Coordinates of C-alpha atoms in Angstrom, one line a residue:
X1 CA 139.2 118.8 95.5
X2 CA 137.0 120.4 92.5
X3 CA 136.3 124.0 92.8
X4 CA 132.3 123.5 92.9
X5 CA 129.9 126.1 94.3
X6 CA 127.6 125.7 97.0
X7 CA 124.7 125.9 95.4
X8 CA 125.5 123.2 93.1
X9 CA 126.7 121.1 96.0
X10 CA 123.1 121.5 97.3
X11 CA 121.7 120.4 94.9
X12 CA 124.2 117.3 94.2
X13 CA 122.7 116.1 97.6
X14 CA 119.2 116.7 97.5
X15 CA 119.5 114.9 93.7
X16 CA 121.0 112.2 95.8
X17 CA 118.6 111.3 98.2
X18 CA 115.5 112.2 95.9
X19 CA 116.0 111.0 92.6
X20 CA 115.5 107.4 93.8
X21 CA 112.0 108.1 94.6
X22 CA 111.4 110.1 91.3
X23 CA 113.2 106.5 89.5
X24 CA 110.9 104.6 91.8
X25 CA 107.7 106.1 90.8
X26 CA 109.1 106.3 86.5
X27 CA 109.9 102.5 87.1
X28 CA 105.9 101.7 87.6
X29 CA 105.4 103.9 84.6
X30 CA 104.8 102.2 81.4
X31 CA 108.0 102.4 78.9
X32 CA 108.4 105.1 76.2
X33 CA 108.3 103.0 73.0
X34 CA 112.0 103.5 71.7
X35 CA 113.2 102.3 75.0
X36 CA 111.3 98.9 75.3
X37 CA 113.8 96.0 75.4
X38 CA 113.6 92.8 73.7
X39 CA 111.3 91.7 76.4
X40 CA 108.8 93.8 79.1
X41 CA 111.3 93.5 81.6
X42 CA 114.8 94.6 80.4
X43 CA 113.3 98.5 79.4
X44 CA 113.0 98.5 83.3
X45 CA 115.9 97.0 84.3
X46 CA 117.9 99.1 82.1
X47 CA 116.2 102.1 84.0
X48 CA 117.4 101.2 87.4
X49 CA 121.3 100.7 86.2
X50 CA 120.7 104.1 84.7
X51 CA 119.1 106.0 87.8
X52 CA 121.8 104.2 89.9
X53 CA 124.2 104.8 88.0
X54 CA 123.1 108.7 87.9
X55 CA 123.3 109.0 91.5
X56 CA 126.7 107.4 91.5
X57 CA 127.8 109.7 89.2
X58 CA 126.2 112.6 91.6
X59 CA 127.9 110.9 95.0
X60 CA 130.9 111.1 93.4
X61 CA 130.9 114.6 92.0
X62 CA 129.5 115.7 95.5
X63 CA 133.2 113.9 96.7
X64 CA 135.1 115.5 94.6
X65 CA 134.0 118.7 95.8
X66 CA 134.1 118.1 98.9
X67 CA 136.7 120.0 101.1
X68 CA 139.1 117.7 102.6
X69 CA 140.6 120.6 104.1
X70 CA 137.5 121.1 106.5
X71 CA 136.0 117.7 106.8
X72 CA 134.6 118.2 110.4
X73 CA 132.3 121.1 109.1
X74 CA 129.1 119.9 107.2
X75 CA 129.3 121.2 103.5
X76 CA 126.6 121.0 101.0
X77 CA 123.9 122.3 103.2
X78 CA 119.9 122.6 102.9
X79 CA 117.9 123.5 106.1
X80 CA 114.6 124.8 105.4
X81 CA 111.4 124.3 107.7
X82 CA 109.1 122.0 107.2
X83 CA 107.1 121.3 110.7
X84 CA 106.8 124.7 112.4
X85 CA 105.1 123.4 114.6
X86 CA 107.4 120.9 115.9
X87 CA 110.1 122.6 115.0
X88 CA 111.0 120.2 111.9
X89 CA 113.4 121.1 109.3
X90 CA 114.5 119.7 106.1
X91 CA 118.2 119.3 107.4
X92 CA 120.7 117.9 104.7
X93 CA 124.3 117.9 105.0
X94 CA 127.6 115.8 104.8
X95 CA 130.8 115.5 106.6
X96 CA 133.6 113.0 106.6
X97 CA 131.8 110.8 108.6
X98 CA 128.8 110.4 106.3
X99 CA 130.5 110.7 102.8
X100 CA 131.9 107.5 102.7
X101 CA 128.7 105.9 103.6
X102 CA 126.7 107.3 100.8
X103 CA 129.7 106.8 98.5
X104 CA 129.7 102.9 99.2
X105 CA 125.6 103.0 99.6
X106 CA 125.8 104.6 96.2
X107 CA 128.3 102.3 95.0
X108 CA 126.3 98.7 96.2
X109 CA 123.3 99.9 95.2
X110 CA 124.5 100.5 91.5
X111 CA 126.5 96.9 91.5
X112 CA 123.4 94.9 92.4
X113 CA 121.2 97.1 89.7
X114 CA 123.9 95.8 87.2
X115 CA 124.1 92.3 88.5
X116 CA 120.0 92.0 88.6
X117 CA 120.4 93.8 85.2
X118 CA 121.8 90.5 83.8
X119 CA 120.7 88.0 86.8
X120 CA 117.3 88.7 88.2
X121 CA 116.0 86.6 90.2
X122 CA 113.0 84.8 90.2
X123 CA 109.6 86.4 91.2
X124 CA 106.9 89.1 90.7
X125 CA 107.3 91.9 88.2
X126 CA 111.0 93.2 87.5
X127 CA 109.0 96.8 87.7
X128 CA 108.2 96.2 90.8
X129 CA 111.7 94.8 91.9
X130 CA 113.6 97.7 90.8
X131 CA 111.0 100.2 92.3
X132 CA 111.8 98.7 95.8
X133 CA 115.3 98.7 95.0
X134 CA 115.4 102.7 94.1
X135 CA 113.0 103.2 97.5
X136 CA 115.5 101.3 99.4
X137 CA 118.4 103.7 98.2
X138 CA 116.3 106.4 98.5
X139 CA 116.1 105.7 101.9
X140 CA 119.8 104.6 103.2
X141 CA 121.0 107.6 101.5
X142 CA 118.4 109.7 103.4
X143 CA 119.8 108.1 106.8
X144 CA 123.4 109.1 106.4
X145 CA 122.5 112.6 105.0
X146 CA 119.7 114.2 106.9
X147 CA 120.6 116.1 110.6
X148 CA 117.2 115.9 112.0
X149 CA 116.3 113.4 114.5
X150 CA 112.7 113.2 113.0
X151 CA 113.4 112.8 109.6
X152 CA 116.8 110.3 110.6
X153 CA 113.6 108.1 111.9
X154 CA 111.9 108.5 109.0
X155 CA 114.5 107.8 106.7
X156 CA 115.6 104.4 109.0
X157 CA 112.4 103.6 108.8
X158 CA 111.7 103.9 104.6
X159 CA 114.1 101.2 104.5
X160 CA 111.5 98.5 106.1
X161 CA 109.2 97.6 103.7
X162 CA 110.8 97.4 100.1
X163 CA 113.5 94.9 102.1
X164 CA 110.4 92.7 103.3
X165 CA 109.0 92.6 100.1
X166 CA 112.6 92.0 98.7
X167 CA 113.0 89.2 101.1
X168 CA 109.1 87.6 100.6
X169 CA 108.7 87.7 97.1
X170 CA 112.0 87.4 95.6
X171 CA 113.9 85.3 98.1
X172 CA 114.3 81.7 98.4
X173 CA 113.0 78.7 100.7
X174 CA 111.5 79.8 103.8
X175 CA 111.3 83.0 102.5
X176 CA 107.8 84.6 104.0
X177 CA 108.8 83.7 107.7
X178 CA 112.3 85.4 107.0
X179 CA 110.5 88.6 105.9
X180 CA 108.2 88.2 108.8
X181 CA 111.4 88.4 111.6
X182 CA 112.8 91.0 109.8
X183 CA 109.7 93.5 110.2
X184 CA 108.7 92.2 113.5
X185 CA 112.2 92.7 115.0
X186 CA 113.3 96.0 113.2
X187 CA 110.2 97.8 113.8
X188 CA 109.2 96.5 117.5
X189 CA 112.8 98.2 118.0
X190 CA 112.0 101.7 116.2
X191 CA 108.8 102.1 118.2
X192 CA 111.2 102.2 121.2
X193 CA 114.0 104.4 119.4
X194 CA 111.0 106.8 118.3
X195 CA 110.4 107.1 122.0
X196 CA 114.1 108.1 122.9
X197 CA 114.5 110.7 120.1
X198 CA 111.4 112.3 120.8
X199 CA 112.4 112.4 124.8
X200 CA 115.5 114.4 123.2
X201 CA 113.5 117.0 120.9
X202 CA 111.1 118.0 123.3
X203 CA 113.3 118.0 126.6
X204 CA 116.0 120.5 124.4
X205 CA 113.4 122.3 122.0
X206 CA 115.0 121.0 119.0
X207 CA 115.4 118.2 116.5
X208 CA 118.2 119.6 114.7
X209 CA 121.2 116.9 115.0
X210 CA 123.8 119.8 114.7
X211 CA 122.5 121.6 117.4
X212 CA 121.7 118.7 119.9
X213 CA 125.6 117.9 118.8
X214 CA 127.0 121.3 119.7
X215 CA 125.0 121.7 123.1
X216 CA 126.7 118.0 124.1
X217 CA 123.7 116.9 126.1
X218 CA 124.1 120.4 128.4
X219 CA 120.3 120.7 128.1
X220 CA 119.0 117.4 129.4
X221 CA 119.4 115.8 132.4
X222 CA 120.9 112.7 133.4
X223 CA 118.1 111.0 133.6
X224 CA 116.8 112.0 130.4
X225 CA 120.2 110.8 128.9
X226 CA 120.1 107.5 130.4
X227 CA 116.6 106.6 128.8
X228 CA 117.3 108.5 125.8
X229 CA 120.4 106.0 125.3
X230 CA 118.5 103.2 126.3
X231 CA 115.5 103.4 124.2
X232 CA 117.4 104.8 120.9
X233 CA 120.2 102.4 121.5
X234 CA 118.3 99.2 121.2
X235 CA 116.6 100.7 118.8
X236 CA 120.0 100.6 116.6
X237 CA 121.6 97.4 118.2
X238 CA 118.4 95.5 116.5
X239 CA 119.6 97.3 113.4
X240 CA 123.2 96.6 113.6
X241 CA 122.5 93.5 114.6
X242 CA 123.8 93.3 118.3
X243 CA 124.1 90.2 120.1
X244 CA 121.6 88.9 121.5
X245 CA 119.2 91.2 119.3
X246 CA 120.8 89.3 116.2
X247 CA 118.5 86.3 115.9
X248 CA 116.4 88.0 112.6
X249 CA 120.0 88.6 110.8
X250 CA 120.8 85.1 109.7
X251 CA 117.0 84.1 108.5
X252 CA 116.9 87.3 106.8
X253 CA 120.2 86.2 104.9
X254 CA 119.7 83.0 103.9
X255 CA 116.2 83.9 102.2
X256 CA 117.0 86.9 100.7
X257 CA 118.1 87.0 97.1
X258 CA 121.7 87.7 96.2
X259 CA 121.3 91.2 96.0
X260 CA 119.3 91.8 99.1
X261 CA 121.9 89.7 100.9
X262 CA 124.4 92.2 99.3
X263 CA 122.5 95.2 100.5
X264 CA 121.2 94.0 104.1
X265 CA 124.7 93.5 105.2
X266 CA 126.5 96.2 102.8
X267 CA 124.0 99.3 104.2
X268 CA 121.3 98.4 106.2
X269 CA 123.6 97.3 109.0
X270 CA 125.5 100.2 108.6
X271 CA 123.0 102.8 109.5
X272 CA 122.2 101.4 113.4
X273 CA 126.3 102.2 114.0
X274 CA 126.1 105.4 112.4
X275 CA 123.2 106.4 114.3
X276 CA 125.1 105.4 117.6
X277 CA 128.2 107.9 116.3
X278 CA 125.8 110.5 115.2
X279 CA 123.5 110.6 117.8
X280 CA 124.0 109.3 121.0
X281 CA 127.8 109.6 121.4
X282 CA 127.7 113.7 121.2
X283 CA 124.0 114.6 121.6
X284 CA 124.0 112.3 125.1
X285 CA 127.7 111.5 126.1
X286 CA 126.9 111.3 129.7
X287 CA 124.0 108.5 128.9
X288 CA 126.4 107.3 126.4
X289 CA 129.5 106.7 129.0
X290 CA 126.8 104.9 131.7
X291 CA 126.1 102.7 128.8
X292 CA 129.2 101.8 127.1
X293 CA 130.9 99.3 129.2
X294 CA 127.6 97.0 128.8
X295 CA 128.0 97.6 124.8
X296 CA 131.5 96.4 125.3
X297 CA 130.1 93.7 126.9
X298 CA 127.8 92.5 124.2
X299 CA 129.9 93.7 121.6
X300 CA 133.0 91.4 122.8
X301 CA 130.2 88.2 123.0
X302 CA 128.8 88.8 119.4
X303 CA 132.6 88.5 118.0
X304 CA 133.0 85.5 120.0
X305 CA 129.2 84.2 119.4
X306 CA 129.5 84.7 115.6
X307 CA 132.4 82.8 115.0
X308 CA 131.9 80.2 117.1
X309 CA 128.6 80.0 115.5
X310 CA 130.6 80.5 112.2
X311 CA 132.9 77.6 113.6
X312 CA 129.8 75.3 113.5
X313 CA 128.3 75.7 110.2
X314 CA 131.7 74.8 108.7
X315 CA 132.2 71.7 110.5
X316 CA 131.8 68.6 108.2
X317 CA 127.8 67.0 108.2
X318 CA 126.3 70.1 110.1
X319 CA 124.5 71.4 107.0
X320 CA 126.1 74.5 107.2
X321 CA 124.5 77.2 104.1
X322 CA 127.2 79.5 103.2
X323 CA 124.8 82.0 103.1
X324 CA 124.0 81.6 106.8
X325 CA 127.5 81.1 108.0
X326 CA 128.4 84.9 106.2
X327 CA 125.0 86.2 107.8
X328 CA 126.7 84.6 111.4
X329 CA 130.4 86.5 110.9
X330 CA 128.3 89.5 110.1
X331 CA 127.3 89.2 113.8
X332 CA 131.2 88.9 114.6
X333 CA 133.0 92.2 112.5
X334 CA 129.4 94.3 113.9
X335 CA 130.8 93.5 116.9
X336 CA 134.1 95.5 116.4
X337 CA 131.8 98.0 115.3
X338 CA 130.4 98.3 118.0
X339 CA 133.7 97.8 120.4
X340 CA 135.2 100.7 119.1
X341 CA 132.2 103.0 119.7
X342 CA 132.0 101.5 123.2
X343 CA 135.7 102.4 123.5
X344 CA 134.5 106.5 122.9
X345 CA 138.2 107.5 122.3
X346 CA 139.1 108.9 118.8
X347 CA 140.8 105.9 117.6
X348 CA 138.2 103.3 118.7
X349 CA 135.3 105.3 116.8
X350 CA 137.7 106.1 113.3
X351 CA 138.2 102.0 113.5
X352 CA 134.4 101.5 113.7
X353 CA 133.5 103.8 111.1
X354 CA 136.5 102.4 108.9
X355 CA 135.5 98.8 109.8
X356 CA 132.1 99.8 108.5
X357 CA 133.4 100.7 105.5
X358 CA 135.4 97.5 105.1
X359 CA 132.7 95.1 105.8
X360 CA 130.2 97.1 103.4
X361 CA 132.3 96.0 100.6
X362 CA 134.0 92.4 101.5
X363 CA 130.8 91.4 102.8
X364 CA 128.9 92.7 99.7
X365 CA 131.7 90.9 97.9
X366 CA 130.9 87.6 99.8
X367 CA 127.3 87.1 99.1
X368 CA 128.0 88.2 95.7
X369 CA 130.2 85.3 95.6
X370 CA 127.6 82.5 97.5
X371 CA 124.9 83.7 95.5
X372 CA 127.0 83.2 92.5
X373 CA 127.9 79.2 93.4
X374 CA 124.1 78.9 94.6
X375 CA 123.5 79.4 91.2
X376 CA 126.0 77.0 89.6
X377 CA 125.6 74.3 92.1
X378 CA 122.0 75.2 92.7
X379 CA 122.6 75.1 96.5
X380 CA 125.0 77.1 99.1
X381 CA 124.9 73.9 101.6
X382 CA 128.8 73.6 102.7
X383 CA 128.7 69.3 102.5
X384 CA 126.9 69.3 99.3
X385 CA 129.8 71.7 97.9
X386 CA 132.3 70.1 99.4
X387 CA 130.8 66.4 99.1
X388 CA 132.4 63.4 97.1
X389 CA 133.5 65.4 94.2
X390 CA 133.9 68.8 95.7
X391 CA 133.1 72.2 94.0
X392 CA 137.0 72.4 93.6
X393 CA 136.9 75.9 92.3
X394 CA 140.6 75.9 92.0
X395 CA 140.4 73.2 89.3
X396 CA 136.6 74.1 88.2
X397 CA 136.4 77.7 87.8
X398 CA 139.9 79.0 88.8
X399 CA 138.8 82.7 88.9
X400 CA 135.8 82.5 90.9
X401 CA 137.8 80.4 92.9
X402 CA 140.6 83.2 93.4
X403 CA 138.1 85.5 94.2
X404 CA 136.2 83.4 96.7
X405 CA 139.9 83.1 98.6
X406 CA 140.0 86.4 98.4
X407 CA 137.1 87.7 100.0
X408 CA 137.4 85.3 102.9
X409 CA 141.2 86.6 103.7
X410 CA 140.1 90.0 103.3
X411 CA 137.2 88.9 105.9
X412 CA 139.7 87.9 108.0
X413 CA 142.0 91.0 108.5
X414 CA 144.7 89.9 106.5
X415 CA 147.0 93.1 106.6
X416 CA 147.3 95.0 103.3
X417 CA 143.5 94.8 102.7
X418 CA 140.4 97.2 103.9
X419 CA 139.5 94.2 106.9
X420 CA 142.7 94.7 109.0
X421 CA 142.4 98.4 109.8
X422 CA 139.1 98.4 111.7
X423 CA 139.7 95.9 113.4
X424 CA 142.8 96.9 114.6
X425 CA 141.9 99.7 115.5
X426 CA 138.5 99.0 117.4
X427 CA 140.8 96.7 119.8
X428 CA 143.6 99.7 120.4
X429 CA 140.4 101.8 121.6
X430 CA 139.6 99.1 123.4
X431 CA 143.1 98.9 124.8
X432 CA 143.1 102.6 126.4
X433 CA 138.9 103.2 126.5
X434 CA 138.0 107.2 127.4
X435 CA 138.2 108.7 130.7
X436 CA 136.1 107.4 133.3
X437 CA 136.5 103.7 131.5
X438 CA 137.1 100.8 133.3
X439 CA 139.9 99.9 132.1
X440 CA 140.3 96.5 133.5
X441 CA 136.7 95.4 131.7
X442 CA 137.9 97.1 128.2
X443 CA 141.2 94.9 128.2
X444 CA 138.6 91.5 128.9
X445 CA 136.5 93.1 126.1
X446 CA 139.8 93.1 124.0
X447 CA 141.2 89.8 124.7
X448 CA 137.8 88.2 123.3
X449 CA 138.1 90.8 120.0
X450 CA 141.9 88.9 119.6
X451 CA 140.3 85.6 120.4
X452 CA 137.4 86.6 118.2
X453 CA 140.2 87.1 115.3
X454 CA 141.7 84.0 115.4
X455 CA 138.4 81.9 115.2
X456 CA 137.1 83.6 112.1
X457 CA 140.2 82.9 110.4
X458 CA 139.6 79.5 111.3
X459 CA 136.5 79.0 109.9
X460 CA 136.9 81.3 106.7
X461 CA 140.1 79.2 106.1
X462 CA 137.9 75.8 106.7
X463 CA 135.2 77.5 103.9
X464 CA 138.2 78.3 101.2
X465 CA 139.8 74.2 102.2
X466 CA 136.4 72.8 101.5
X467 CA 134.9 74.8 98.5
X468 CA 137.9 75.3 96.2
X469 CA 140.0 72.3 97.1
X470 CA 139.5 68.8 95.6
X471 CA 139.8 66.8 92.8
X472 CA 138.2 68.6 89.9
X473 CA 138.4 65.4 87.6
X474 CA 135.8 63.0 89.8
X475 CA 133.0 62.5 89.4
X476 CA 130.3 60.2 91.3
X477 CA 127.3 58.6 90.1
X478 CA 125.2 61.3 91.0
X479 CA 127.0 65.2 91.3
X480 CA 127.5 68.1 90.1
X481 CA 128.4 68.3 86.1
X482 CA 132.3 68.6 86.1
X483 CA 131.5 71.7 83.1
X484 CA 131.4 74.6 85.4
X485 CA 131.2 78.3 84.4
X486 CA 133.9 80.8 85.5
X487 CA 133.3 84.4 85.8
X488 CA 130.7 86.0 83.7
X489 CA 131.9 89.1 82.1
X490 CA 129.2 90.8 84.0
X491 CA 130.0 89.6 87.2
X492 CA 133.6 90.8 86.5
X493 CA 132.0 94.2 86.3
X494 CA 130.0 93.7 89.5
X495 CA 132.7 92.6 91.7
X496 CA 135.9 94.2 90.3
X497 CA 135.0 97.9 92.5
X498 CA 134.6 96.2 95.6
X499 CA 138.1 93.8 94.8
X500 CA 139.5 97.2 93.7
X501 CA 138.4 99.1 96.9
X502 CA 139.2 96.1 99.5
X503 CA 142.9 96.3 98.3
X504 CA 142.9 100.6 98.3
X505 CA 141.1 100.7 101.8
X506 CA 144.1 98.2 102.7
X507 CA 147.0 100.0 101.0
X508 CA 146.1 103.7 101.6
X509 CA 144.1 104.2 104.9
X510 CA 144.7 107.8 105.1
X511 CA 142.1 108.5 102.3
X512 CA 139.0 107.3 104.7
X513 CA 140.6 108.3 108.1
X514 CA 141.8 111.6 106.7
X515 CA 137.9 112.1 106.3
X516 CA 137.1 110.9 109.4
X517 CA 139.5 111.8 112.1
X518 CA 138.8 115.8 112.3
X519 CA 135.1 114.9 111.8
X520 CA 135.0 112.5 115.2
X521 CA 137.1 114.9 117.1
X522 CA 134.6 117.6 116.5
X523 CA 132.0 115.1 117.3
X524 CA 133.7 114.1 120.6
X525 CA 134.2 117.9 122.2
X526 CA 130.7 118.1 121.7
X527 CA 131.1 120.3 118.2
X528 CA 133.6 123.0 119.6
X529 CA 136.8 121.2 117.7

């Protein structure tokens, strides 16, 4: 820890969830003249690597003085009203729950500025691409850092549009009907959360997050609780995606660009779990344990659904795009997500929020990878890649090869990397759920999380056989050019943090669970920790 006042840790966190709008609305603005690029374009892209990289820069500072010492408490506070009238405050703070969200948000979204930097992909104006992309941030960050319920809506839903638009102009075939799920799904599910979270402000008298936390759900009734939990919590299951409200998740995927892929899985998906650990499990834990052996439920399905779904797409002459298959064991490691937070014991919900964590950044590191062999093969179909010749990466292009192989094991739980803690620890809360648990159904629920395991090592072991494997010397009459280009020194830069994290996340747990543990005790007693 860095000795850093309060004040300026205020304003490290209101810099952080502002200045992407302020980059947002200088991005539209024409270019000062001695910082125009060799062509209209790059004077903008170089703009978003620089905000991004600025509110890096900020995230971490605002980590470094952070007080590991107190992690539970909420440092670098602003509360000041803004709605009298409904009681609406400007509520900023962070805890060690929410800190390692926005430092991974942070740390995505200034990757994919520098990839698109280099690698934009085709479409409208790169001004308005990188505008979208600082409203995005803008609002992720806002999600994991404000402690009002209205403005937590708000800032879930900011997030809506400049991924449509990210998905329907800049994404690939089949791109518009993609976008068109996506809205459709995500929003018909915040009309119904927006319902829940005002039945919470107006039944207690207050929006504030912190204060709904420490009352623990003594000011509404059961009944309240139940709907609450039922309207908010589909709300974030659409979000997170939970099976069976994952249909949107795949389409969404396999249209996006690279870096929308990157950031729909990496953050997006993140913020429907957080809002089920910051919201519902302390501000309604009597809704919350009515509801959590059915999230079990449908959490233990999705980690079975997704990888037998994963299962398919790899099977030889079933078409399988890479893309889609990642977007499908998305569906699976959500699922342990969610089966720890089901679980409502200490050790279930640290493994959620570290497997959140860990699937942020090998995920992230995945479709950085696809959209990397899309654009040397020009496709991510699994039989054209692994066809007559083969991408044979290990021959081709050794080191994206490596990396590929990486990733997947990584995906897999390999111990030693970020993957195997989560997971692990998701099915120990599953093993001994909280009082008043069955029991009996949590042990089913972990038996399919085990089963769950060994299928997606299957198919992510069937991916690395197919793609990197083969004879890098044939050569058909019609294939792929045998000349293939390894790692750009740019994607080296992209992908070497997330490589870097996967393997400290694996090695040193105690730095992220150090942060969270005290925090999701608190958050359990209902604040009085």
């Amino acid at each position: 820890m860095i000795d850093i006042s309060p004040s300026v840790m205020q304003f490290l966190l209101a810099f952080v969830v502002a200045a992407p709008l302020l980059g947002a609305v200088a991005a539209l603005l024409p270019a000062p003249p001695g910082l125009k690029g060799r062509n209209p374009g790059q004077a903008v892209l170089r703009h978003g690597v620089t905000v991004t990289g600025a509110i890096l820069a900020a995230a971490v500072a605002l980590a470094l003085g952070f007080d590991r010492d107190t992690p539970a408490r909420f440092q670098a506070t602003t509360d000041i009203s803004w709605i009298p009238a409904l009681n609406v405050r400007i509520h900023l703070g962070v805890d060690g729950i929410s800190l390692p969200l926005i430092l991974m948000t942070a740390l995505l979204f200034f990757l994919c500025a520098l990839y698109s930097y280099f690698k934009l992909p085709e479409g409208p104006s790169p001004k308005a691409f990188v505008a979208l992309l600082l409203v995005l941030e803008s609002g992720t960050l806002a999600t994991f850092a404000v402690l009002d319920l209205l403005l937590f809506f708000l800032a879930f839903e900011m997030v809506l549009i400049p991924m449509y638009f990210l998905i329907a102009r800049w994404g690939g075939a089949q791109r518009q009907a993609a976008a068109w799920k996506f809205i459709l799904y995500t929003l018909l599910g915040s009309v119904v959360m927006l319902l829940g979270l005002l039945l919470i402000g107006l039944n207690s008298g207050t929006f504030d997050m912190v204060a709904l936390a420490s009352d623990n759900g003594r000011e509404l009734t059961r009944t309240t609780q139940l709907l609450a939990v039922l309207a908010i919590g589909i709300g974030l299951a659409v979000k997170t995606p939970m099976w069976p409200l994952h249909s949107w998740l795949p389409d969404a995927h396999t249209a996006a660009p690279t870096v929308g892929s990157v950031l729909l899985a990496g953050v997006l998906l993140k913020m429907g779990t957080y809002g089920f650990v910051r919201i519902l499990i302390p501000v309604t834990p009597d809704g919350m344990a009515t509801f959590a052996p059915y999230l079990g439920a449908f959490a233990a399905i999705g980690i079975v659904y997704g990888s037998l779904a994963c299962l398919s797409l790899a099977r030889k002459g079933n078409k399988g795009d890479l893309k889609r298959l990642i977007a499908y064991s998305s569906v699976g490691h959500m699922g342990f997500v969610l089966l720890g937070i089901a679980s409502m014991t200490p050790t279930g919900i640290n493994g959620a929020l570290f497997a959140n964590i860990a699937h942020g950044l090998i995920t992230g590191l995945l479709f950085f990878l696809v959209g990397a062999l899309k654009d040397r093969y020009g496709t991510a179909d699994l039989d054209t890649l692994a066809g007559v010749t083969g991408a044979a990466l290990y021959g081709r292009a050794p080191r994206l090869g490596a990396l590929l192989a990486f990733a997947a094991v990584a995906s897999l739980g390999l111990p030693g990397l970020a993957g195997f803690w989560g997971e692990m620890l998701a099915l120990f809360g599953a093993f001994d759920p909280a009082r008043g648990l069955s029991r009996p159904a949590f042990l089913t629920y972990m038996a399919f999380g085990a089963f769950g395991t060994l299928l997606t090592a299957a198919y992510l072991l069937i991916v690395v056989r197919r793609v990197c494997m083969g004879d890098p010397k044939a050569r058909p009459g019609s294939g792929p050019a045998l000349e293939l280009a390894d790692v750009h020194r740019y994607e080296f830069a992209a992908w070497t943090p997330l490589v870097a994290l996967t393997v400290l996340a694996g090695l040193w747990p105690a730095v992220l669970l150090g942060l969270t543990d005290p925090a999701v005790q608190k958050l359990l007693a209902g604040g009085n920790a």
